[in-house]
PDB file of C-alpha atoms and ligand atoms in Angstrom:
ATOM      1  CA  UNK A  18     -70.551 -28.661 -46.998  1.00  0.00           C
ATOM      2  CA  UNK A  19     -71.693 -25.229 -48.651  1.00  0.00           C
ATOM      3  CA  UNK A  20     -70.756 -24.166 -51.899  1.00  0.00           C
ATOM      4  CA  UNK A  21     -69.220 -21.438 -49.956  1.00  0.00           C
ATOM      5  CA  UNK A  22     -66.604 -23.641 -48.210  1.00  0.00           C
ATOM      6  CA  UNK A  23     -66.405 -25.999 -51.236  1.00  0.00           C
ATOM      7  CA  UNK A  24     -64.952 -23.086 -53.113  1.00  0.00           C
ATOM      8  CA  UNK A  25     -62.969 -22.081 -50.677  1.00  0.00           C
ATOM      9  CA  UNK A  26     -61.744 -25.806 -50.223  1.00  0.00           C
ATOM     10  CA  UNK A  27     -60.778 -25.630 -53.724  1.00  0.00           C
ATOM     11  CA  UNK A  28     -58.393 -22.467 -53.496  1.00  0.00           C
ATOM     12  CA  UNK A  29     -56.932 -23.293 -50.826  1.00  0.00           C
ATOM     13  CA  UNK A  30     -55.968 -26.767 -52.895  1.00  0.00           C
ATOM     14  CA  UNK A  31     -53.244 -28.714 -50.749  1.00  0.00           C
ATOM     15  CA  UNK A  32     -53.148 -26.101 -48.153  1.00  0.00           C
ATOM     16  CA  UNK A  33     -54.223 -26.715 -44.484  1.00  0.00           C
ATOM     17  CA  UNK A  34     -54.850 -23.278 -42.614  1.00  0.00           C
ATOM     18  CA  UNK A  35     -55.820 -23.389 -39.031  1.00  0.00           C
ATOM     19  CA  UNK A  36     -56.169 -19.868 -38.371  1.00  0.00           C
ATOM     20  CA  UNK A  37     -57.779 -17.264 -39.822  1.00  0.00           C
ATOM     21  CA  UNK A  38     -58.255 -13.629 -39.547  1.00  0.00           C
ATOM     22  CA  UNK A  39     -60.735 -11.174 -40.195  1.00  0.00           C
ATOM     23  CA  UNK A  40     -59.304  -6.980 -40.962  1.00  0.00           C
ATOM     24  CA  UNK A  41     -61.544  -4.363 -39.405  1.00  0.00           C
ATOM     25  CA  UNK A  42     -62.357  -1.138 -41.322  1.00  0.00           C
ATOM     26  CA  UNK A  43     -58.497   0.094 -42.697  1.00  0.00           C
ATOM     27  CA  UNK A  44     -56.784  -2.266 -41.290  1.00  0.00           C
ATOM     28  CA  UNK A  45     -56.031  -4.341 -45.157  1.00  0.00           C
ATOM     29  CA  UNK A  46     -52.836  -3.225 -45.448  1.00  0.00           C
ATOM     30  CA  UNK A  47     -51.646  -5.927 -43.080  1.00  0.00           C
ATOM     31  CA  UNK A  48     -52.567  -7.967 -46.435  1.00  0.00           C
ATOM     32  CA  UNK A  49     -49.275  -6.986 -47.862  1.00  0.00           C
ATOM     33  CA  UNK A  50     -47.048  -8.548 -45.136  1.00  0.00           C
ATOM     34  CA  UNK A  51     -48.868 -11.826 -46.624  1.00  0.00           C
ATOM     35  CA  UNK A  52     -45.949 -14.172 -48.147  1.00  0.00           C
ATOM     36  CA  UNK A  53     -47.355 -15.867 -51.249  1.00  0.00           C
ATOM     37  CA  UNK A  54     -50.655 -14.539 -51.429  1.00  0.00           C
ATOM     38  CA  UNK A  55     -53.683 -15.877 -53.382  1.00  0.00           C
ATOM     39  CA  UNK A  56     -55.960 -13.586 -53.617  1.00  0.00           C
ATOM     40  CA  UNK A  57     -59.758 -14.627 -53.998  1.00  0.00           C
ATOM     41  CA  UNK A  58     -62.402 -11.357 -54.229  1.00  0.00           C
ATOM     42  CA  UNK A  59     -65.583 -12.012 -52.019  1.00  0.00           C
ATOM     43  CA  UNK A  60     -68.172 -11.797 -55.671  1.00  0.00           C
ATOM     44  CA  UNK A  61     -66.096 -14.873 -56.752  1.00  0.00           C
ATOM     45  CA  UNK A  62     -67.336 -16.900 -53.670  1.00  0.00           C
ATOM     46  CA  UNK A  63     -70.495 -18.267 -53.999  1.00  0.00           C
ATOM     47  CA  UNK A  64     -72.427 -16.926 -51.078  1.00  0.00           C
ATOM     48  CA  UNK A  65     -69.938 -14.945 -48.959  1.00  0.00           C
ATOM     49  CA  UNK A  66     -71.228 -12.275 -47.109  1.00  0.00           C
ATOM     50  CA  UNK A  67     -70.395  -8.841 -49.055  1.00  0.00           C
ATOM     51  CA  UNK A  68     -69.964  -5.394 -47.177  1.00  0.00           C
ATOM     52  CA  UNK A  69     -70.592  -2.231 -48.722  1.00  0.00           C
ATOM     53  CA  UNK A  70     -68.106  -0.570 -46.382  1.00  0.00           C
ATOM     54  CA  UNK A  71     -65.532   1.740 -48.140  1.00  0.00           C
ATOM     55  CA  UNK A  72     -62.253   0.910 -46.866  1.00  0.00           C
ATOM     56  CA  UNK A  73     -63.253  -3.054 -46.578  1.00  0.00           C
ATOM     57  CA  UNK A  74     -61.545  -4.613 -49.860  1.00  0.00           C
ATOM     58  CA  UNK A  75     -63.604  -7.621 -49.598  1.00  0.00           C
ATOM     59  CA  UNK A  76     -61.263 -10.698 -50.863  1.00  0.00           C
ATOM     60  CA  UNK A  77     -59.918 -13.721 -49.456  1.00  0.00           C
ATOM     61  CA  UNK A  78     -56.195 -14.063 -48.916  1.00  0.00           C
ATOM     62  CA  UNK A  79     -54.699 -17.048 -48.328  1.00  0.00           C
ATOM     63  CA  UNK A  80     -50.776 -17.459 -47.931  1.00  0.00           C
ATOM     64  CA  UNK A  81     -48.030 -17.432 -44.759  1.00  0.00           C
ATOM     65  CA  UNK A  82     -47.841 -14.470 -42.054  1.00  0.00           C
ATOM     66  CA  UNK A  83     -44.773 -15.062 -39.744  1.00  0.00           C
ATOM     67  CA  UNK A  84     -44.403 -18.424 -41.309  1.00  0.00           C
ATOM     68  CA  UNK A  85     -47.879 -19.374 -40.319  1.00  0.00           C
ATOM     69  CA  UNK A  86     -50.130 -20.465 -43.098  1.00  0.00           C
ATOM     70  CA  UNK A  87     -53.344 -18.230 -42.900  1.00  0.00           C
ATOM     71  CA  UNK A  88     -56.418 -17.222 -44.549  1.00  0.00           C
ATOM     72  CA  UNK A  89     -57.463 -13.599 -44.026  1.00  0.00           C
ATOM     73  CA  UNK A  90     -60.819 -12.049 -44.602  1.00  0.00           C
ATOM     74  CA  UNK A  91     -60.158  -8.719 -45.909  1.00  0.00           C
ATOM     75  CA  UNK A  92     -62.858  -7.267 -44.913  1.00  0.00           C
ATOM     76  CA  UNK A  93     -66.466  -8.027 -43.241  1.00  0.00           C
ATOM     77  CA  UNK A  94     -70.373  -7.639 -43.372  1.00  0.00           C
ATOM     78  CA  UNK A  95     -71.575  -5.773 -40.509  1.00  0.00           C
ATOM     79  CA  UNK A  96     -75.224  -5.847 -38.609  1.00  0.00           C
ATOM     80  CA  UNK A  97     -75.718  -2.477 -40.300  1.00  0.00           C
ATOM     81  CA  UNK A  98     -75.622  -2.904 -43.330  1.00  0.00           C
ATOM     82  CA  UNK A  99     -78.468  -5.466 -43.314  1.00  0.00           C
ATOM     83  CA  UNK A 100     -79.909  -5.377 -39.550  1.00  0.00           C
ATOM     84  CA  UNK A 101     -79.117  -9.206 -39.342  1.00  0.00           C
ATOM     85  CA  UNK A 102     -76.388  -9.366 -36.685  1.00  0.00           C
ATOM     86  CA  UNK A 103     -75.484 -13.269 -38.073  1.00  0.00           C
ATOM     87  CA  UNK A 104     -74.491 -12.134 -41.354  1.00  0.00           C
ATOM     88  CA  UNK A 105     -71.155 -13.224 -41.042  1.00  0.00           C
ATOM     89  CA  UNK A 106     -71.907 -16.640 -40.321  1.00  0.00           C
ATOM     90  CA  UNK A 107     -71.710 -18.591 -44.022  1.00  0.00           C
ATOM     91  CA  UNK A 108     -68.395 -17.532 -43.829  1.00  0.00           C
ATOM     92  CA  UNK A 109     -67.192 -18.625 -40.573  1.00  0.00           C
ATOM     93  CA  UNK A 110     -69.165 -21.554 -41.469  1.00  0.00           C
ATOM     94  CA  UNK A 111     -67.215 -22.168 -44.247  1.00  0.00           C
ATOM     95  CA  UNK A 112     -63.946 -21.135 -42.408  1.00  0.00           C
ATOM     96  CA  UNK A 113     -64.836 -23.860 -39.641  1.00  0.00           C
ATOM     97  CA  UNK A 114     -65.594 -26.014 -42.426  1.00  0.00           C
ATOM     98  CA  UNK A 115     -62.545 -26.227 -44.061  1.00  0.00           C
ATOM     99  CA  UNK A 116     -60.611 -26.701 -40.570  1.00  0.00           C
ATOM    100  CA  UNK A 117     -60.059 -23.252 -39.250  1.00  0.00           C
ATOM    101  CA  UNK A 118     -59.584 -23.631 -35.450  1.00  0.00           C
ATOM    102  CA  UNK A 119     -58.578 -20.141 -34.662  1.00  0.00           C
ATOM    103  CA  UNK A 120     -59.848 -17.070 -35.425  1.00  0.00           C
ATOM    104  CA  UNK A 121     -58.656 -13.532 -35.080  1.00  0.00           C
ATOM    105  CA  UNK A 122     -60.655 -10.640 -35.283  1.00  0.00           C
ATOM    106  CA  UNK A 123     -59.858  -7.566 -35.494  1.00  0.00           C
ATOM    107  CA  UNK A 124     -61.841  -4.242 -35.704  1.00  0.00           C
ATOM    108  CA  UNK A 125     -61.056  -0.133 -35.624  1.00  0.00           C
ATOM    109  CA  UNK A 126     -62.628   0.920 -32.473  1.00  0.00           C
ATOM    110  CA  UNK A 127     -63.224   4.359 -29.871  1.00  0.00           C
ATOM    111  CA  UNK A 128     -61.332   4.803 -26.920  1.00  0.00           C
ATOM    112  CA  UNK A 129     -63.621   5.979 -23.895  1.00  0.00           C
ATOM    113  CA  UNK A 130     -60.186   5.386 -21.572  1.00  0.00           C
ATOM    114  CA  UNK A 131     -58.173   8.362 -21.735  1.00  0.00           C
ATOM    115  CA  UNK A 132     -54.715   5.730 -20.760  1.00  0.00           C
ATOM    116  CA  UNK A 133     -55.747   4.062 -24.712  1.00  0.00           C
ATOM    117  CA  UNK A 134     -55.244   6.718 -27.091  1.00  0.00           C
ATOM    118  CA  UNK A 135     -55.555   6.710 -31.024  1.00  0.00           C
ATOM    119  CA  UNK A 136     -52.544   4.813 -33.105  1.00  0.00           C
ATOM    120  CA  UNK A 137     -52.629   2.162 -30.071  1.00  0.00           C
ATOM    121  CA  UNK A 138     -54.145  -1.315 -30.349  1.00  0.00           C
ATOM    122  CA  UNK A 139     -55.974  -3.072 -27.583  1.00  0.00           C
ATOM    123  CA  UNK A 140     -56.529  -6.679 -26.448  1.00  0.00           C
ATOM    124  CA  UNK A 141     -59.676  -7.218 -26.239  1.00  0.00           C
ATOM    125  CA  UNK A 142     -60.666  -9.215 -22.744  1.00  0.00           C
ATOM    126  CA  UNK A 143     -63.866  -9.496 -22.787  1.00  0.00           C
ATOM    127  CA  UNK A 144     -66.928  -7.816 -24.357  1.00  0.00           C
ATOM    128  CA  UNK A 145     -70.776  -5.974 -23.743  1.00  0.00           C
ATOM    129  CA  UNK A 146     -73.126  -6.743 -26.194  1.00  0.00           C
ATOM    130  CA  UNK A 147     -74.656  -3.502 -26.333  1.00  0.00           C
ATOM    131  CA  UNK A 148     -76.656  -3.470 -29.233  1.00  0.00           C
ATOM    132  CA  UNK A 149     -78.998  -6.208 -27.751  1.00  0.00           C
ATOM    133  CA  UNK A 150     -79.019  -8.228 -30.885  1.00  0.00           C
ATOM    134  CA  UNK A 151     -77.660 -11.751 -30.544  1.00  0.00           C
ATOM    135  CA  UNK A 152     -76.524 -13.608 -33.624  1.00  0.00           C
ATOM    136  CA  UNK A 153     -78.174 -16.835 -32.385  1.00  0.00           C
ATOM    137  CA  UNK A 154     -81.532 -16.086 -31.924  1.00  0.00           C
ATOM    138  CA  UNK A 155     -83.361 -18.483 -33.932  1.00  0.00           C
ATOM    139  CA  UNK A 156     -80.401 -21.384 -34.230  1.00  0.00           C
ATOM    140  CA  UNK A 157     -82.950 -24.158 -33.013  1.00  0.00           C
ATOM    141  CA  UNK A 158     -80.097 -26.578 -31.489  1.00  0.00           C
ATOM    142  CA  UNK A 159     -79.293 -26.873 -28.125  1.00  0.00           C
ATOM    143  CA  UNK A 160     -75.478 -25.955 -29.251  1.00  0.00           C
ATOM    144  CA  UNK A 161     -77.040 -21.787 -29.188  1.00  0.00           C
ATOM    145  CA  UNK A 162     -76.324 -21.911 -25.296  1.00  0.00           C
ATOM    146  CA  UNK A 163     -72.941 -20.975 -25.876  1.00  0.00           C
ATOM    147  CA  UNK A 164     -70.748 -20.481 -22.400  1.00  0.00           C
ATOM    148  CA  UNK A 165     -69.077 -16.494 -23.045  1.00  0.00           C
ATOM    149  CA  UNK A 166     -67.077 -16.690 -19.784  1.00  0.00           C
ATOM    150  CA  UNK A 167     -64.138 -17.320 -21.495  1.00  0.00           C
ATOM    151  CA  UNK A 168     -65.196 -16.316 -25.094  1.00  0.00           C
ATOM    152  CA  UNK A 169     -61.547 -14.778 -25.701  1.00  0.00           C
ATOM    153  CA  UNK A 170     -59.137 -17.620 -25.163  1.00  0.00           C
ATOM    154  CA  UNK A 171     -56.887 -17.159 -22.561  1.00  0.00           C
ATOM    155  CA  UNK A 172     -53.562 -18.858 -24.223  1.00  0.00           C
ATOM    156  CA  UNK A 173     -54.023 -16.858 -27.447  1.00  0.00           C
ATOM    157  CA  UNK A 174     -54.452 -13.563 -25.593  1.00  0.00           C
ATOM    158  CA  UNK A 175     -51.300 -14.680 -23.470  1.00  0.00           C
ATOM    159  CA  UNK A 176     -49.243 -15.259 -27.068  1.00  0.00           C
ATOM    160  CA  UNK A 177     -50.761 -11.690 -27.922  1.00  0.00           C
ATOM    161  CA  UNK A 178     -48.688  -9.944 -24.845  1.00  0.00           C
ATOM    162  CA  UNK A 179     -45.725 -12.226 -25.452  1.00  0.00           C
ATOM    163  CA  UNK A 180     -45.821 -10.796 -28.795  1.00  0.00           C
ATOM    164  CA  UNK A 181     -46.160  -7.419 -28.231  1.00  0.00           C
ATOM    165  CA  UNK A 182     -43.344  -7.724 -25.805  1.00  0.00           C
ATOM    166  CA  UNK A 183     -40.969  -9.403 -27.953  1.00  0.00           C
ATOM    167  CA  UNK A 184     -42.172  -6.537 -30.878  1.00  0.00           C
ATOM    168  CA  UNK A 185     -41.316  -3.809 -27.831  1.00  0.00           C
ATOM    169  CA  UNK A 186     -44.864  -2.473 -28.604  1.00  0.00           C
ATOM    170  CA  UNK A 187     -47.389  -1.518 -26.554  1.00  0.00           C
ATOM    171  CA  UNK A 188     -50.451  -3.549 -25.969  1.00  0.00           C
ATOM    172  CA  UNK A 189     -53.525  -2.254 -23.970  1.00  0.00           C
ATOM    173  CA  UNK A 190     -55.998  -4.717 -22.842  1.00  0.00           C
ATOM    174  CA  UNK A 191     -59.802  -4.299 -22.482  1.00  0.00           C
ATOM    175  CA  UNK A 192     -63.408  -4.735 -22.681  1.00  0.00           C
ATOM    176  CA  UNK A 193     -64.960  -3.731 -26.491  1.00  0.00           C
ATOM    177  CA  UNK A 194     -68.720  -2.378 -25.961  1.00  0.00           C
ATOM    178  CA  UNK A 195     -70.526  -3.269 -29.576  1.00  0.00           C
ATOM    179  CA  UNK A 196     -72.889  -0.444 -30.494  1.00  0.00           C
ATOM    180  CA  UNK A 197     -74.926  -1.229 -33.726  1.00  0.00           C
ATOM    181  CA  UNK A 198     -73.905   1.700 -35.666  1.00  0.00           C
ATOM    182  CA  UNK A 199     -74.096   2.947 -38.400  1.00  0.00           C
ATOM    183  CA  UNK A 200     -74.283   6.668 -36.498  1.00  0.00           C
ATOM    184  CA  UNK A 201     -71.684   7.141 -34.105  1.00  0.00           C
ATOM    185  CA  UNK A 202     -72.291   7.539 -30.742  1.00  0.00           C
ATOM    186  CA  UNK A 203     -73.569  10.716 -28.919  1.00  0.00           C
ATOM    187  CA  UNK A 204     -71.346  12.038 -25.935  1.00  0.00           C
ATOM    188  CA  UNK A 205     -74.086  10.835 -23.386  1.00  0.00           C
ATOM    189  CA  UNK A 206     -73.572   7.335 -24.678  1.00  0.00           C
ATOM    190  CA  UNK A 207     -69.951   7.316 -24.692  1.00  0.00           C
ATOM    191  CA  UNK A 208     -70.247   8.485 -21.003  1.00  0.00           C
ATOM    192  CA  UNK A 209     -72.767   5.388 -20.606  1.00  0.00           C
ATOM    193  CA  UNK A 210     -70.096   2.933 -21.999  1.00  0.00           C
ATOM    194  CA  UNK A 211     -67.606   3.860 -19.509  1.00  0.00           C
ATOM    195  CA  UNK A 212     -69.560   3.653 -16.491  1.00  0.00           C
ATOM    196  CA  UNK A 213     -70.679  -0.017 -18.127  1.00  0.00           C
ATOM    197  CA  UNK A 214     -67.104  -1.247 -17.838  1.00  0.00           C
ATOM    198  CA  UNK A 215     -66.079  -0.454 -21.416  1.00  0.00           C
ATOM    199  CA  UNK A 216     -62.770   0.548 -22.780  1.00  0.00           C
ATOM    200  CA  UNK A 217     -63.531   0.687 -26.355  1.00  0.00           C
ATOM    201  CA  UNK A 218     -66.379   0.845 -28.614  1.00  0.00           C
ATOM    202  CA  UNK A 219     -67.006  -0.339 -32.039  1.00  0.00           C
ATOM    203  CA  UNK A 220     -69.524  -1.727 -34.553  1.00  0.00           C
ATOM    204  CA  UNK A 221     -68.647  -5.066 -35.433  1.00  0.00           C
ATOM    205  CA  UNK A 222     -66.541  -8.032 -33.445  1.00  0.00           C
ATOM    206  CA  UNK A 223     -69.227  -9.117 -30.894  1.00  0.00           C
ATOM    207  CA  UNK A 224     -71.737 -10.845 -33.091  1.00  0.00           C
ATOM    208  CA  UNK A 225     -68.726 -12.859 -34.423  1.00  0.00           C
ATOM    209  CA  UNK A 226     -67.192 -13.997 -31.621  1.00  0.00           C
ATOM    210  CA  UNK A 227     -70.477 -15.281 -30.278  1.00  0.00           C
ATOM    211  CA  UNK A 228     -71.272 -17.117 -33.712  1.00  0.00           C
ATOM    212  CA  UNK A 229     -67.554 -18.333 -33.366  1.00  0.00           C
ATOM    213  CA  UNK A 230     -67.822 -20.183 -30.089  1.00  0.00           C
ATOM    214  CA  UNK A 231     -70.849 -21.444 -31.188  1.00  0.00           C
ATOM    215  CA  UNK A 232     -69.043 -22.988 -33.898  1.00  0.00           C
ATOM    216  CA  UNK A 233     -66.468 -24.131 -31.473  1.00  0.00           C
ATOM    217  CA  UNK A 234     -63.164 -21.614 -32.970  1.00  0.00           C
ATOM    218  CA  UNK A 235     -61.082 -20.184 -30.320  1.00  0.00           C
ATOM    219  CA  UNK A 236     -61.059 -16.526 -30.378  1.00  0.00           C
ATOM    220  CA  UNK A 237     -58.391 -13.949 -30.378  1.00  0.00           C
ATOM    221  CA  UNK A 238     -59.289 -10.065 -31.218  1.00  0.00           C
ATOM    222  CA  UNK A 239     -58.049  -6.671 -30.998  1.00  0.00           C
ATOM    223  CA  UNK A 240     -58.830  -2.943 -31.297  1.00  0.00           C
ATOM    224  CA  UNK A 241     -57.209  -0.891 -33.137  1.00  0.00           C
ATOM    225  CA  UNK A 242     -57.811   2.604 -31.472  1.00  0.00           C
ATOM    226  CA  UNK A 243     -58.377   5.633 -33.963  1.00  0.00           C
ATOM    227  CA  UNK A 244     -60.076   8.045 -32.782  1.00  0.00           C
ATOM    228  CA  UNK A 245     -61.265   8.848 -28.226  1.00  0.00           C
ATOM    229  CA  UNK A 246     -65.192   8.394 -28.265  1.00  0.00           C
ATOM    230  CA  UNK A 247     -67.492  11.083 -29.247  1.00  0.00           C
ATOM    231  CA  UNK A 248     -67.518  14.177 -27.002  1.00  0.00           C
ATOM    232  CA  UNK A 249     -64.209  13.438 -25.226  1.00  0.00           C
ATOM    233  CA  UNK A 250     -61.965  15.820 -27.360  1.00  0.00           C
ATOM    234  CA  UNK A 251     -64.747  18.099 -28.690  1.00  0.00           C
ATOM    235  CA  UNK A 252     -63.595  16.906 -32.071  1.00  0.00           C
ATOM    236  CA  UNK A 253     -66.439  15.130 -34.850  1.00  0.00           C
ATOM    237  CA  UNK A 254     -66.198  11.724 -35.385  1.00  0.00           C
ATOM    238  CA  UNK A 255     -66.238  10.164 -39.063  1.00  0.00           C
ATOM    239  CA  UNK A 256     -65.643   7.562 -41.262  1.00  0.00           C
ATOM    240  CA  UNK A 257     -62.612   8.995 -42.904  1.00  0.00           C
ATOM    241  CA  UNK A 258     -61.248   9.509 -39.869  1.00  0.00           C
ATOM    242  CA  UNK A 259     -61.256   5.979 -39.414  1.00  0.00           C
ATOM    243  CA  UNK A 260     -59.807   5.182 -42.560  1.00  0.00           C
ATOM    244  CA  UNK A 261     -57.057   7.660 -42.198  1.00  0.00           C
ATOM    245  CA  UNK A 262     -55.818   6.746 -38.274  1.00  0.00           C
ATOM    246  CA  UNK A 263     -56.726   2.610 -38.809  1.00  0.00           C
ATOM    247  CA  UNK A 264     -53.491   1.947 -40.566  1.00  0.00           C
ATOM    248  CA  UNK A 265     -51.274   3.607 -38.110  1.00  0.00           C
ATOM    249  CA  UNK A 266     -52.653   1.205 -35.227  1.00  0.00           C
ATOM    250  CA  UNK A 267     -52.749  -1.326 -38.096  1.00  0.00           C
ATOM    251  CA  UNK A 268     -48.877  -1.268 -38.488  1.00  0.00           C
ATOM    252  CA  UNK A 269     -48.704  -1.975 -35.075  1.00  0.00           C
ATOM    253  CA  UNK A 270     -50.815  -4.683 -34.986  1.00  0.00           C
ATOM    254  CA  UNK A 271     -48.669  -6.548 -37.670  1.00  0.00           C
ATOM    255  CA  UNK A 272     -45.532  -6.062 -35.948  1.00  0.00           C
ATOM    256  CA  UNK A 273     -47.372  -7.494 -32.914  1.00  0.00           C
ATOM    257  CA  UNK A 274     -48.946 -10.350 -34.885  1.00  0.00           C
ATOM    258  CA  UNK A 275     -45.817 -10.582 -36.589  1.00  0.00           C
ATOM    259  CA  UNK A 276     -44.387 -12.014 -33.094  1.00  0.00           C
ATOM    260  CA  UNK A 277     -47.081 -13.784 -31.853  1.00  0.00           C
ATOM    261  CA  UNK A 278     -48.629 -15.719 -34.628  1.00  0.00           C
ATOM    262  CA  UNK A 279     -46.235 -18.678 -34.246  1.00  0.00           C
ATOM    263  CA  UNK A 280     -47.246 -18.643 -31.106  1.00  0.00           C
ATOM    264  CA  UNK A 281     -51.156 -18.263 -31.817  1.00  0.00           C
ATOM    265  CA  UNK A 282     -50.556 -21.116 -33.750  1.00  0.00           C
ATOM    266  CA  UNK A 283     -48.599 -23.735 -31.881  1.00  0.00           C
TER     267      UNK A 283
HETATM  268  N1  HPA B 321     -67.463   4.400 -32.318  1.00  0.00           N
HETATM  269  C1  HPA B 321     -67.900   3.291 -32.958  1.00  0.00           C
HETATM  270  N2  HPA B 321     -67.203   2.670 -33.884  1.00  0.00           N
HETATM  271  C2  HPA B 321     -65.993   3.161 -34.195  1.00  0.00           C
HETATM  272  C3  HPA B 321     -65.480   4.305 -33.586  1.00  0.00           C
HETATM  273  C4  HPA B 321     -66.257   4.958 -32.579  1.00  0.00           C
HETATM  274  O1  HPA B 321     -65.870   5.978 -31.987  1.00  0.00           O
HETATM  275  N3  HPA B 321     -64.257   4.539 -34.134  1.00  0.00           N
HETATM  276  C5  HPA B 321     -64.054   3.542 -35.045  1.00  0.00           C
HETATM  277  N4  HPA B 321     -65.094   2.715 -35.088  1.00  0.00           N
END
């Protein structure tokens, strides 16, 4: 085991987590729904993966959502930031390790579908791995020809709707494009995405939910929509922006998780 998930082990003490969630850029306020939370910052874990990212708080939080016992990243490393797209993997490593079975992800994303606007939050279906990279190059085992046909579990994504249902909020569903970022994309490219097959766009997501089926986690994510993709209202994109609509979608995906996590769970 790595010191990583040794440490971890060690907070989380006599508590057994099986799922475990990962909060896109803005989206850490769904922290403070978190019944009895431990809080653990990222520097006080031996070799987790640190972003840089403003509006990524970077700790661990481990407590009960909706009754379900969770640990929550609070924040993530992206390709970036360090051009290696299997940064995150120590810590889903160390997740998997310490007998996470389920993972949610969950990122701030573009809308290049004019019927997902910003505020909303989107399933995600399925995904394009734009950026090329693959977080697996290099793993030597046989175990790095992972099978993506059904990369985002069918069952969870089915106690996502129920969910969002029984929350009476809306919940889109989709394909995410990754783009590496950091730059946002031009107009031309957004117009690219959507003849692709995309519905969204982000920076981040993909690379984990290939290094999670590798590690054998069932995967659940979604989008949280804040801004339409570059050149589709005129308006400039930017980070703050982010920051400033993410919560608003965020909400929404609480109430939504709120609902479903039992479910997620069972
Ligand atoms: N593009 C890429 N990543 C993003 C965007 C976008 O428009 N909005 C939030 N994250």
């Amino acid at each position: 085991m790595s010191e990583l998930a040794e440490a971890l082990r060690s907070h989380l003490g006599a508590r057994a987590p099986r799922v475990a969630l990962v909060l896109g850029s803005g989206l850490g306020a769904l922290v403070g729904a978190v019944a009895d939370p431990k809080r653990i910052p990222y520097a006080a874990l031996p070799g987790m993966p640190v972003s840089a990212v403003s509006g990524h708080a970077g700790e661990v939080v481990i407590g009960h959502l909706a009754g379900v016992e969770v640990v929550i990243l609070s924040g993530r490393i992206h390709y970036y930031e360090s051009g290696d797209p299997a940064a995150m993997r120590p810590a889903l490593e160390a997740l998997k390790a310490v007998g996470i079975e389920i993972l949610m992800l969950t990122n701030a994303a573009g809308s290049v579908n004019p019927g997902i606007q910003p505020g909303e939050v989107m399933l995600i279906e399925d995904h394009i791995a734009f950026s090329g990279r693959n977080p697996l190059i290099g793993e030597p085992s046989d175990a790095r020809f992972v099978g993506m046909t059904t990369a985002y579990d069918e069952a969870l994504r089915r106690a996502m709707l129920n969910g969002a249902a029984k929350a009476g909020e809306a919940l889109h569903r989709g394909v995410y494009l990754w783009f590496s970022g950091p730059s946002f994309e031009t107009p031309a490219e957004i117009r690219m995405a959507k003849v692709l097959g995309a519905d969204a766009v982000g920076m981040s997501t993909v690379p984990e939910t290939i290094l999670a089926r590798f590690l054998g986690l069932r995967v659940v994510a979604a989008s949280v929509i804040t801004n339409m993709g570059a050149g589709i209202t005129g308006n400039e994109l930017s980070h703050a922006e982010t920051k400033e609509v993410a919560p608003l979608g965020g909400a929404r995906l609480a109430r939504i998780l709120t609902q479903a996590l039992p479910d997620i769970a069972a």
